[in-house]
mmCIF file of C-alpha atoms in Angstrom:
data_model
loop_
_atom_site.group_PDB
_atom_site.id
_atom_site.type_symbol
_atom_site.label_atom_id
_atom_site.label_comp_id
_atom_site.label_asym_id
_atom_site.label_seq_id
_atom_site.Cartn_x
_atom_site.Cartn_y
_atom_site.Cartn_z
ATOM 1 C CA UNK A 30 2.757 4.774 -2.312
ATOM 2 C CA UNK A 31 3.583 1.591 -0.538
ATOM 3 C CA UNK A 32 4.783 1.454 3.050
ATOM 4 C CA UNK A 33 6.415 -1.935 2.508
ATOM 5 C CA UNK A 34 9.991 -0.601 2.422
ATOM 6 C CA UNK A 35 9.406 1.395 5.615
ATOM 7 C CA UNK A 36 7.912 -1.665 7.300
ATOM 8 C CA UNK A 37 10.845 -3.721 6.104
ATOM 9 C CA UNK A 38 13.762 -1.367 6.827
ATOM 10 C CA UNK A 39 12.399 1.066 9.409
ATOM 11 C CA UNK A 40 11.483 4.702 8.837
ATOM 12 C CA UNK A 41 15.027 6.035 8.543
ATOM 13 C CA UNK A 42 18.340 4.815 7.207
ATOM 14 C CA UNK A 43 21.805 6.193 7.826
ATOM 15 C CA UNK A 44 23.577 8.136 5.105
ATOM 16 C CA UNK A 45 27.313 8.052 4.486
ATOM 17 C CA UNK A 46 27.729 11.331 6.390
ATOM 18 C CA UNK A 47 25.833 10.009 9.428
ATOM 19 C CA UNK A 48 22.620 11.795 8.449
ATOM 20 C CA UNK A 49 19.171 10.224 8.656
ATOM 21 C CA UNK A 50 17.551 9.428 5.313
ATOM 22 C CA UNK A 51 13.807 8.838 5.028
ATOM 23 C CA UNK A 52 13.321 5.253 3.815
ATOM 24 C CA UNK A 53 10.271 6.355 1.811
ATOM 25 C CA UNK A 54 12.658 8.163 -0.592
ATOM 26 C CA UNK A 55 13.718 4.734 -1.931
ATOM 27 C CA UNK A 56 10.215 3.909 -3.136
ATOM 28 C CA UNK A 57 9.098 4.497 -6.698
ATOM 29 C CA UNK A 58 7.899 2.766 -9.817
ATOM 30 C CA UNK A 59 10.773 1.063 -11.630
ATOM 31 C CA UNK A 60 13.103 1.440 -8.638
ATOM 32 C CA UNK A 61 14.980 -1.299 -6.815
ATOM 33 C CA UNK A 62 16.730 -1.693 -3.489
ATOM 34 C CA UNK A 63 19.681 -3.979 -2.888
ATOM 35 C CA UNK A 64 20.067 -5.274 0.657
ATOM 36 C CA UNK A 65 23.769 -5.862 1.199
ATOM 37 C CA UNK A 66 24.525 -8.206 4.082
ATOM 38 C CA UNK A 67 28.236 -7.960 4.829
ATOM 39 C CA UNK A 68 30.921 -7.451 7.516
ATOM 40 C CA UNK A 69 34.484 -6.170 7.662
ATOM 41 C CA UNK A 70 35.787 -9.387 9.296
ATOM 42 C CA UNK A 71 34.630 -11.497 6.326
ATOM 43 C CA UNK A 72 37.365 -11.906 3.653
ATOM 44 C CA UNK A 73 34.896 -12.654 0.800
ATOM 45 C CA UNK A 74 32.953 -9.520 1.816
ATOM 46 C CA UNK A 75 36.072 -7.357 1.754
ATOM 47 C CA UNK A 76 36.868 -8.780 -1.682
ATOM 48 C CA UNK A 77 33.353 -8.156 -3.081
ATOM 49 C CA UNK A 78 32.617 -4.714 -1.577
ATOM 50 C CA UNK A 79 35.030 -2.806 -3.892
ATOM 51 C CA UNK A 80 33.439 -4.565 -6.905
ATOM 52 C CA UNK A 81 29.973 -3.639 -5.708
ATOM 53 C CA UNK A 82 31.033 -0.044 -5.029
ATOM 54 C CA UNK A 83 32.496 0.261 -8.527
ATOM 55 C CA UNK A 84 29.337 -1.207 -10.063
ATOM 56 C CA UNK A 85 27.186 1.163 -7.988
ATOM 57 C CA UNK A 86 29.161 4.274 -8.965
ATOM 58 C CA UNK A 87 29.134 3.383 -12.679
ATOM 59 C CA UNK A 88 25.439 2.504 -12.593
ATOM 60 C CA UNK A 89 24.504 5.722 -10.768
ATOM 61 C CA UNK A 90 26.587 7.759 -13.245
ATOM 62 C CA UNK A 91 24.232 6.791 -16.088
ATOM 63 C CA UNK A 92 21.522 9.499 -16.258
ATOM 64 C CA UNK A 93 18.831 7.018 -17.303
ATOM 65 C CA UNK A 94 19.723 4.616 -14.474
ATOM 66 C CA UNK A 95 20.800 6.787 -11.536
ATOM 67 C CA UNK A 96 17.425 6.791 -9.761
ATOM 68 C CA UNK A 97 16.634 3.122 -10.407
ATOM 69 C CA UNK A 98 18.779 1.555 -7.688
ATOM 70 C CA UNK A 99 19.862 2.100 -4.113
ATOM 71 C CA UNK A 100 21.841 -0.207 -1.843
ATOM 72 C CA UNK A 101 21.283 -0.567 1.887
ATOM 73 C CA UNK A 102 24.074 -2.107 3.948
ATOM 74 C CA UNK A 103 23.060 -4.468 6.755
ATOM 75 C CA UNK A 104 26.110 -4.948 8.952
ATOM 76 C CA UNK A 105 27.128 -8.223 10.530
ATOM 77 C CA UNK A 106 30.045 -6.508 12.240
ATOM 78 C CA UNK A 107 30.569 -7.188 15.921
ATOM 79 C CA UNK A 108 31.068 -3.589 17.048
ATOM 80 C CA UNK A 109 29.853 -0.207 15.880
ATOM 81 C CA UNK A 110 33.449 0.965 15.400
ATOM 82 C CA UNK A 111 34.159 -1.952 13.028
ATOM 83 C CA UNK A 112 30.964 -1.166 11.167
ATOM 84 C CA UNK A 113 31.821 2.549 10.822
ATOM 85 C CA UNK A 114 35.281 1.738 9.502
ATOM 86 C CA UNK A 115 33.879 -0.660 6.902
ATOM 87 C CA UNK A 116 30.931 1.559 5.957
ATOM 88 C CA UNK A 117 33.347 4.419 5.210
ATOM 89 C CA UNK A 118 34.238 2.580 1.968
ATOM 90 C CA UNK A 119 30.615 2.277 0.852
ATOM 91 C CA UNK A 120 28.824 4.969 -1.205
ATOM 92 C CA UNK A 121 25.290 3.928 -0.174
ATOM 93 C CA UNK A 122 22.938 3.807 2.828
ATOM 94 C CA UNK A 123 22.846 1.605 5.920
ATOM 95 C CA UNK A 124 20.378 0.223 8.431
ATOM 96 C CA UNK A 125 21.620 1.921 11.631
ATOM 97 C CA UNK A 126 24.075 -0.397 13.383
ATOM 98 C CA UNK A 127 22.287 0.026 16.704
ATOM 99 C CA UNK A 128 19.193 -1.674 15.292
ATOM 100 C CA UNK A 129 20.461 -5.241 15.769
ATOM 101 C CA UNK A 130 16.882 -6.553 15.906
ATOM 102 C CA UNK A 131 16.250 -5.215 12.376
ATOM 103 C CA UNK A 132 19.456 -6.859 11.119
ATOM 104 C CA UNK A 133 18.375 -10.212 12.579
ATOM 105 C CA UNK A 134 14.832 -9.834 11.238
ATOM 106 C CA UNK A 135 16.054 -9.074 7.704
ATOM 107 C CA UNK A 136 18.548 -11.938 7.731
ATOM 108 C CA UNK A 137 15.811 -14.357 8.743
ATOM 109 C CA UNK A 138 13.223 -12.959 6.315
ATOM 110 C CA UNK A 139 15.546 -13.319 3.328
ATOM 111 C CA UNK A 140 17.162 -16.592 4.412
ATOM 112 C CA UNK A 141 20.672 -15.171 4.609
ATOM 113 C CA UNK A 142 22.905 -18.071 5.581
ATOM 114 C CA UNK A 143 26.245 -16.555 4.596
ATOM 115 C CA UNK A 144 27.818 -13.260 3.665
ATOM 116 C CA UNK A 145 28.301 -11.391 1.452
ATOM 117 C CA UNK A 146 24.732 -11.565 0.240
ATOM 118 C CA UNK A 147 23.008 -9.032 -2.006
ATOM 119 C CA UNK A 148 19.216 -9.341 -2.309
ATOM 120 C CA UNK A 149 17.497 -7.169 -4.931
ATOM 121 C CA UNK A 150 13.967 -5.990 -4.071
ATOM 122 C CA UNK A 151 11.271 -4.155 -5.984
ATOM 123 C CA UNK A 152 10.941 -0.896 -4.035
ATOM 124 C CA UNK A 153 7.190 -0.535 -4.503
ATOM 125 C CA UNK A 154 6.151 -3.842 -2.955
ATOM 126 C CA UNK A 155 9.327 -5.117 -1.247
ATOM 127 C CA UNK A 156 9.215 -8.384 -3.212
ATOM 128 C CA UNK A 157 12.427 -10.215 -4.055
ATOM 129 C CA UNK A 158 13.570 -9.770 -7.654
ATOM 130 C CA UNK A 159 16.896 -11.600 -7.251
ATOM 131 C CA UNK A 160 18.436 -13.352 -4.225
ATOM 132 C CA UNK A 161 21.761 -13.822 -6.045
ATOM 133 C CA UNK A 162 22.725 -10.167 -6.516
ATOM 134 C CA UNK A 163 26.400 -10.811 -5.768
ATOM 135 C CA UNK A 164 26.649 -13.273 -8.640
ATOM 136 C CA UNK A 165 24.642 -10.951 -10.902
ATOM 137 C CA UNK A 166 26.980 -7.997 -10.249
ATOM 138 C CA UNK A 167 30.027 -10.140 -10.980
ATOM 139 C CA UNK A 168 28.494 -11.582 -14.170
ATOM 140 C CA UNK A 169 27.070 -8.245 -15.383
ATOM 141 C CA UNK A 170 29.362 -5.473 -14.058
ATOM 142 C CA UNK A 171 27.818 -2.887 -16.387
ATOM 143 C CA UNK A 172 24.257 -3.647 -15.215
ATOM 144 C CA UNK A 173 23.020 -4.280 -18.749
ATOM 145 C CA UNK A 174 20.514 -6.885 -17.532
ATOM 146 C CA UNK A 175 19.623 -5.078 -14.300
ATOM 147 C CA UNK A 176 17.595 -5.886 -12.156
ATOM 148 C CA UNK A 177 18.579 -9.440 -13.039
ATOM 149 C CA UNK A 178 15.303 -11.164 -12.564
ATOM 150 C CA UNK A 179 12.410 -9.353 -14.193
#
C-alpha cells in the first residue's frame, strides 16, 4: 500500500466526533479522496457545503459506492471555534485545525486560489483526478460519472 496519502495529509485525521482516524484507512484500489477547502466566513462555501453534504450522504448510502469516496475538510477558518462550528455540519473527516502548516502546504500544492474548492484524488497514489470537484458535484449530484475525470 502507498504512503502517499499519509505523506500528503499526515498520519491522522479528525473524525466528526473529535476522534483520530488513521489516514491509511482512506487508501485502497478504486477509492478516492476529496480535499474540501472551505471556511465558515465564506458565503459561497456556506452555500455549497449543504449541497456537498447531501451528495456525500446519498453517495455513501449506495452499497456499491459507499467505500469509494471520502472527503477531508481543510479549514480556512480564522479560529478553531469557527472551524468547529462549521465542521459540525459536515459528515466527513478533517485535517486537524491546529495543523496550519499542513493547510498551507495543501493549498499551495493544489494551487487553491479561492474557496470553496474540492480536489478529487486517487487514494492509492495521491494524484489529482479532478480539480473542479465543486462544479462536478453540482453538475452530477447523483455521482453517476464519479470520479469525474477517469
